[in-house]
Coordinates of C-alpha atoms in Angstrom, one line a residue:
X1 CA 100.1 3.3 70.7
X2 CA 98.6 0.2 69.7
X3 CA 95.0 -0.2 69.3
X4 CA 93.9 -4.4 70.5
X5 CA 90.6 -5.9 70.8
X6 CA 90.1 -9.4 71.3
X7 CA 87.2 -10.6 69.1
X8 CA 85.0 -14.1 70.2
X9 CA 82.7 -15.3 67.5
X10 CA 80.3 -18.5 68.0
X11 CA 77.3 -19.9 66.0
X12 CA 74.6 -18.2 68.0
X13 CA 71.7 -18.9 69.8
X14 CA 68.1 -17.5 69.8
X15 CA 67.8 -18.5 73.5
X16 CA 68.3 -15.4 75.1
X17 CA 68.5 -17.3 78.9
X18 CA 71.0 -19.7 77.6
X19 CA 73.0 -17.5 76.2
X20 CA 74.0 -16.1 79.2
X21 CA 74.5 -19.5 80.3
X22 CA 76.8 -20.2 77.6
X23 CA 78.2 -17.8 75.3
X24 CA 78.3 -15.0 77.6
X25 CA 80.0 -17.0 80.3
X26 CA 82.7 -18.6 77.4
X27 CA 83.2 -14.8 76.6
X28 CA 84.2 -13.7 79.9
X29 CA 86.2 -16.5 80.2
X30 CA 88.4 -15.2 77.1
X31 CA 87.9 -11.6 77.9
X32 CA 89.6 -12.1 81.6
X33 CA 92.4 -13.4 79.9
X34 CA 92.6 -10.1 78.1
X35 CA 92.4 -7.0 80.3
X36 CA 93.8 -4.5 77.8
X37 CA 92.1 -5.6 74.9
X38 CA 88.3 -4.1 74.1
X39 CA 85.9 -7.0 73.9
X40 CA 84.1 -7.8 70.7
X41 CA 81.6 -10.4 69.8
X42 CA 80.5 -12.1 66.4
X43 CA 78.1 -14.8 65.3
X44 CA 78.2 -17.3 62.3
X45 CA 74.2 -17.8 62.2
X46 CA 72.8 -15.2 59.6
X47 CA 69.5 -16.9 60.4
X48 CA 70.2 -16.3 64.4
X49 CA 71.2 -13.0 64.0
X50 CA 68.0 -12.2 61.6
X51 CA 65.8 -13.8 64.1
X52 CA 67.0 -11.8 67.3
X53 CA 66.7 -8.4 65.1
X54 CA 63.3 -8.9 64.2
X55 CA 61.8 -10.6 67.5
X56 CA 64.0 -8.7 70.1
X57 CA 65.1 -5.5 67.7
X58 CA 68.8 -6.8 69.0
X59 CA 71.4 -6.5 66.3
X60 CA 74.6 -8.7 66.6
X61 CA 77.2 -8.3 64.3
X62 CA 78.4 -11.2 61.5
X63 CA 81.5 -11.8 61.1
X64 CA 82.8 -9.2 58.4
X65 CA 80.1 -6.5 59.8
X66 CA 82.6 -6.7 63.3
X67 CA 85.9 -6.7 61.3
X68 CA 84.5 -3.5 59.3
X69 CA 84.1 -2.3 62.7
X70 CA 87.1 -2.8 64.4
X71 CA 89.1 -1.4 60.8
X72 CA 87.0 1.7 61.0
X73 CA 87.6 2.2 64.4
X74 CA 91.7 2.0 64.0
X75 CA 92.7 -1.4 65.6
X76 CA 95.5 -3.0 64.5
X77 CA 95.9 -5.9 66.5
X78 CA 92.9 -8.5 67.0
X79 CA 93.0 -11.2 68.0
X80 CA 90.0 -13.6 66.8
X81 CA 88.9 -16.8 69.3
X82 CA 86.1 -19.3 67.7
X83 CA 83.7 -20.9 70.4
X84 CA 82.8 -23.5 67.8
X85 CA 83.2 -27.5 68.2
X86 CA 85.7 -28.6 65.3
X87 CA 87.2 -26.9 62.6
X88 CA 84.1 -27.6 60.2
X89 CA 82.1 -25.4 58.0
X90 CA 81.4 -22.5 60.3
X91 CA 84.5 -22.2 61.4
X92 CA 85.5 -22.1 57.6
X93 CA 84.0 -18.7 57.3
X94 CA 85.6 -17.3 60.4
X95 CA 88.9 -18.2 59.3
X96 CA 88.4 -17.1 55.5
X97 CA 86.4 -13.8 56.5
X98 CA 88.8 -12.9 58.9
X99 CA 91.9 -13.3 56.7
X100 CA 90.6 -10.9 54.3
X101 CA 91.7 -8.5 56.7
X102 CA 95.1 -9.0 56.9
X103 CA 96.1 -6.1 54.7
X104 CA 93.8 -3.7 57.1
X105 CA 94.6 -5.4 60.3
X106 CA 98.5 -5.3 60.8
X107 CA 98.1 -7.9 63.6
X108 CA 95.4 -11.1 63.2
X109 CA 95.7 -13.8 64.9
X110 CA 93.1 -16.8 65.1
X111 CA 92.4 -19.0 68.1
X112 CA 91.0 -22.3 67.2
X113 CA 87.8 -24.3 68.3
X114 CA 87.3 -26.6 71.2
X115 CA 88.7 -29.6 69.5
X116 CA 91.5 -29.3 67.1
X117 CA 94.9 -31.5 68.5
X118 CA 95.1 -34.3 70.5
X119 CA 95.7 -32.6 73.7
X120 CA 92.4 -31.0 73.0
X121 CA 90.4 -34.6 72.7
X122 CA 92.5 -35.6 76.0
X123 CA 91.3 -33.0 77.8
X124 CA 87.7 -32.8 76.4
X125 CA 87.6 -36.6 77.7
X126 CA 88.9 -35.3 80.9
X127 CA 86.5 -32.7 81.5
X128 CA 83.1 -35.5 80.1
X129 CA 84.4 -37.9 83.1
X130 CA 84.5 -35.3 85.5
X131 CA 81.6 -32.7 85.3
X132 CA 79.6 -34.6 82.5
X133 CA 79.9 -38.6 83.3
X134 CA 78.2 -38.2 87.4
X135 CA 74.9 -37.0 85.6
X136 CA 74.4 -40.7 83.9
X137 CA 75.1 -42.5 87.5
X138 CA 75.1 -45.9 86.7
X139 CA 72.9 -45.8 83.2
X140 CA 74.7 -45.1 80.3
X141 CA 75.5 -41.4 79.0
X142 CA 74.3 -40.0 75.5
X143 CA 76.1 -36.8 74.3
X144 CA 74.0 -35.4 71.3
X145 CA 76.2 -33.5 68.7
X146 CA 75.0 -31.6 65.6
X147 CA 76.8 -32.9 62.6
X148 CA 78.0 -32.0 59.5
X149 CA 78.8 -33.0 55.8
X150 CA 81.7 -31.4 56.1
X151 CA 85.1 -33.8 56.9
X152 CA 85.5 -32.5 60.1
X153 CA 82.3 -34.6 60.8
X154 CA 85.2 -37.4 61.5
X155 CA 85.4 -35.3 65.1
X156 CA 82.9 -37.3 66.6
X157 CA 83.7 -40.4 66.0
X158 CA 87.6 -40.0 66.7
X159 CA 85.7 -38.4 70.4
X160 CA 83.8 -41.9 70.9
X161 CA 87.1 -44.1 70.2
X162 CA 89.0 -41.4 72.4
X163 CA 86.5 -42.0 75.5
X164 CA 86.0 -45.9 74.5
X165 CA 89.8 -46.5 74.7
X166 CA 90.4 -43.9 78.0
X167 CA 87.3 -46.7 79.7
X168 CA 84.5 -44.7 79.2
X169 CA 82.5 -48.0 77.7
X170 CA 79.3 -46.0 78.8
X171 CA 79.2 -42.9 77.2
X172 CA 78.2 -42.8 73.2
X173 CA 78.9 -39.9 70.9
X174 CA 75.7 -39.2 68.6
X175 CA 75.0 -36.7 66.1
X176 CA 71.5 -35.2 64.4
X177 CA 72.8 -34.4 61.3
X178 CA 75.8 -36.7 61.0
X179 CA 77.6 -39.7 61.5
X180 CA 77.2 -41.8 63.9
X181 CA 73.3 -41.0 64.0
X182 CA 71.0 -42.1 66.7
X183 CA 70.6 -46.0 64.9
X184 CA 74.4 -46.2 65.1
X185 CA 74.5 -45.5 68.8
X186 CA 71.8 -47.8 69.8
X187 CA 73.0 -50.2 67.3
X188 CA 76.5 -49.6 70.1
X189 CA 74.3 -49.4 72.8
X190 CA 72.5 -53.2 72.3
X191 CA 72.7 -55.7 74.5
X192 CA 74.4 -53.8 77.3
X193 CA 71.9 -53.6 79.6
X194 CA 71.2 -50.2 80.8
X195 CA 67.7 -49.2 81.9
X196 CA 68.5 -45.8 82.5
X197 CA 70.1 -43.2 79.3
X198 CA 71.2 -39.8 80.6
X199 CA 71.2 -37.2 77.4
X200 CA 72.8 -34.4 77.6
X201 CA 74.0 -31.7 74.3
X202 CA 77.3 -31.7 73.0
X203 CA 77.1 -28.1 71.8
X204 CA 78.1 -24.9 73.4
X205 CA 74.8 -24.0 73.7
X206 CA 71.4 -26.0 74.6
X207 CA 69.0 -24.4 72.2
X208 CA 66.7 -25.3 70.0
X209 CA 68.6 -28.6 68.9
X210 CA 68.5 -29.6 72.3
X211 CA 65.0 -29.2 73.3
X212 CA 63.7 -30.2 70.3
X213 CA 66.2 -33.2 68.6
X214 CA 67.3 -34.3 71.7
X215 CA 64.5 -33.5 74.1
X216 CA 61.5 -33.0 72.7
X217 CA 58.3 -35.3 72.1
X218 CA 58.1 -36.0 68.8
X219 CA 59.2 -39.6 67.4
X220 CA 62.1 -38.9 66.0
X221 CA 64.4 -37.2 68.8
X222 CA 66.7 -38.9 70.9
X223 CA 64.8 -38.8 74.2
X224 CA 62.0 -40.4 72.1
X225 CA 63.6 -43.0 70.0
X226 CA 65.4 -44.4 73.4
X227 CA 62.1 -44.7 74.9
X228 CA 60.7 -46.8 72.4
X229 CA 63.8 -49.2 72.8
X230 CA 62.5 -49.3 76.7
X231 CA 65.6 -47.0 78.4
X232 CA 63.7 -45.1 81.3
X233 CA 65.6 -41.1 79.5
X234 CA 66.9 -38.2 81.5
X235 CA 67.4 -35.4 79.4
X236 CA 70.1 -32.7 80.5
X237 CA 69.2 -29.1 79.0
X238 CA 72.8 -28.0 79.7
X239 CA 75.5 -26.8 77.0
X240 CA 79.3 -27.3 77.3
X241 CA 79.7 -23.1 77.8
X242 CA 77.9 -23.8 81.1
X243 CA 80.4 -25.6 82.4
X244 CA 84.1 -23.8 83.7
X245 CA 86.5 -26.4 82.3
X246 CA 85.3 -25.7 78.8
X247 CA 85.3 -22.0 79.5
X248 CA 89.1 -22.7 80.4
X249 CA 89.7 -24.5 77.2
X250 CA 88.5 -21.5 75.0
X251 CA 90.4 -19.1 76.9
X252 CA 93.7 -21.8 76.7
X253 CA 93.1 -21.7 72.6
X254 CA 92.8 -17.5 72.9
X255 CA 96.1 -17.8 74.4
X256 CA 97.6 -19.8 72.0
X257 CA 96.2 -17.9 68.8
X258 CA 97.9 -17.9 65.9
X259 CA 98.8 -15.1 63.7
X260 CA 97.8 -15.4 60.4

């Protein structure tokens, strides 16, 4: 008899309250989806995973140490669901880890992150106009990304001409680490007269990113280098995984994983 699991791995978070805002709610998601596989979960964050062990003594697996697991334990059919953004550099080592496998794991298959095809931008637009969009009422919304120097940094700016050509004239895509950064948004933002900015993460999770680059007091996060531009800032704590319809999409990419 077959032996399945069904295997969610995400970046991490050292926020133990919003992980079970986030993560945990994106896993359950999947999980449901998955009644006769045994749940398993994975993070990308070696850092994260360090930092948990040694302030909580709470040991999550990395990615190979659950796939040594799940081979010791005589599965044969996984299959593997990222809860990252694109397909950037952390989703790079999911994908390369987990394919060293394949000889060990008769069946693999990998689900990909939130956006990958088209259908996945259309629907990520779709669910920003309706659960994300109502928090800006009539100021303009900011949603902070992280960024990357990895090619798939082009996600977030394919996103902003995605939402600008579906009408959303008033919502920006911004990044910390990447392009466009907060100049280029405000340099899109000029001359349009908002008074108020609603900021809100766009991450799965609102950690440390997104009380501190995007919330936090010093002069060089988003909340504060709007204020010195005069926009009266709201700042949204809340990650995507809080929210059902991106819980759905994860589950929707489970479903459709590939074997590899």
């Amino acid at each position: 008899m077959s032996k399945k699991a069904i295997l969610v791995i995400s970046f991490g978070t050292s926020y133990n309250e919003n992980r079970e805002e986030t993560i945990v709610p994106v896993e359950k998601a999947i999980a449901k989806e998955y009644p006769d596989r045994e749940f398993r979960r994975a993070w990308t964050s070696k850092m994260i995973i360090a930092k948990l062990k040694k302030r909580d003594g709470e040991h999550i697996d990395y990615i190979d140490e659950a796939m040594d697991k799940l081979v010791a334990e005589g599965f044969d059919d996984v299959i593997v669901q990222s809860t990252h953004i694109m397909n950037g550099t952390e989703f790079d080592f999911v994908y390369n880890i987990v394919s060293k496998y394949k000889t060990q794991i008769p069946v693999i298959a990998i689900g990909r992150p939130l956006l990958t095809t088209d259908d996945d931008y259309d629907e990520v637009v779709a669910n920003i106009a309706n659960d994300l969009l109502p928090l800006a009422g009539k100021g303009a919304l900011v949603l902070m990304g992280h960024g990357t120097e990895h090619y798939a940094n082009a996600t977030y700016s394919e996103l902003q001409l995605k939402l600008f050509f579906a009408g959303y004239k008033d919502v920006y895509v911004t990044t910390v680490e990447g392009f466009p950064d907060f100049d280029n948004t405000l340099e899109l933002m000029k001359d349009k007269g908002y008074k108020e900015v609603t900021v809100t993460p766009f991450m799965i999770v609102a950690g440390d990113h997104a009380n501190n680059d995007m919330a936090g007091d010093d002069d060089d996060s988003l909340k504060s280098v709007l204020e010195k531009e005069g926009y009266k800032v709201n700042c949204v704590i809340k990650g995507l995984g809080s929210y059902p319809s991106f819980q759905r999409m994860f589950a929707e990419h489970a479903m459709k994983a590939e074997q590899i």
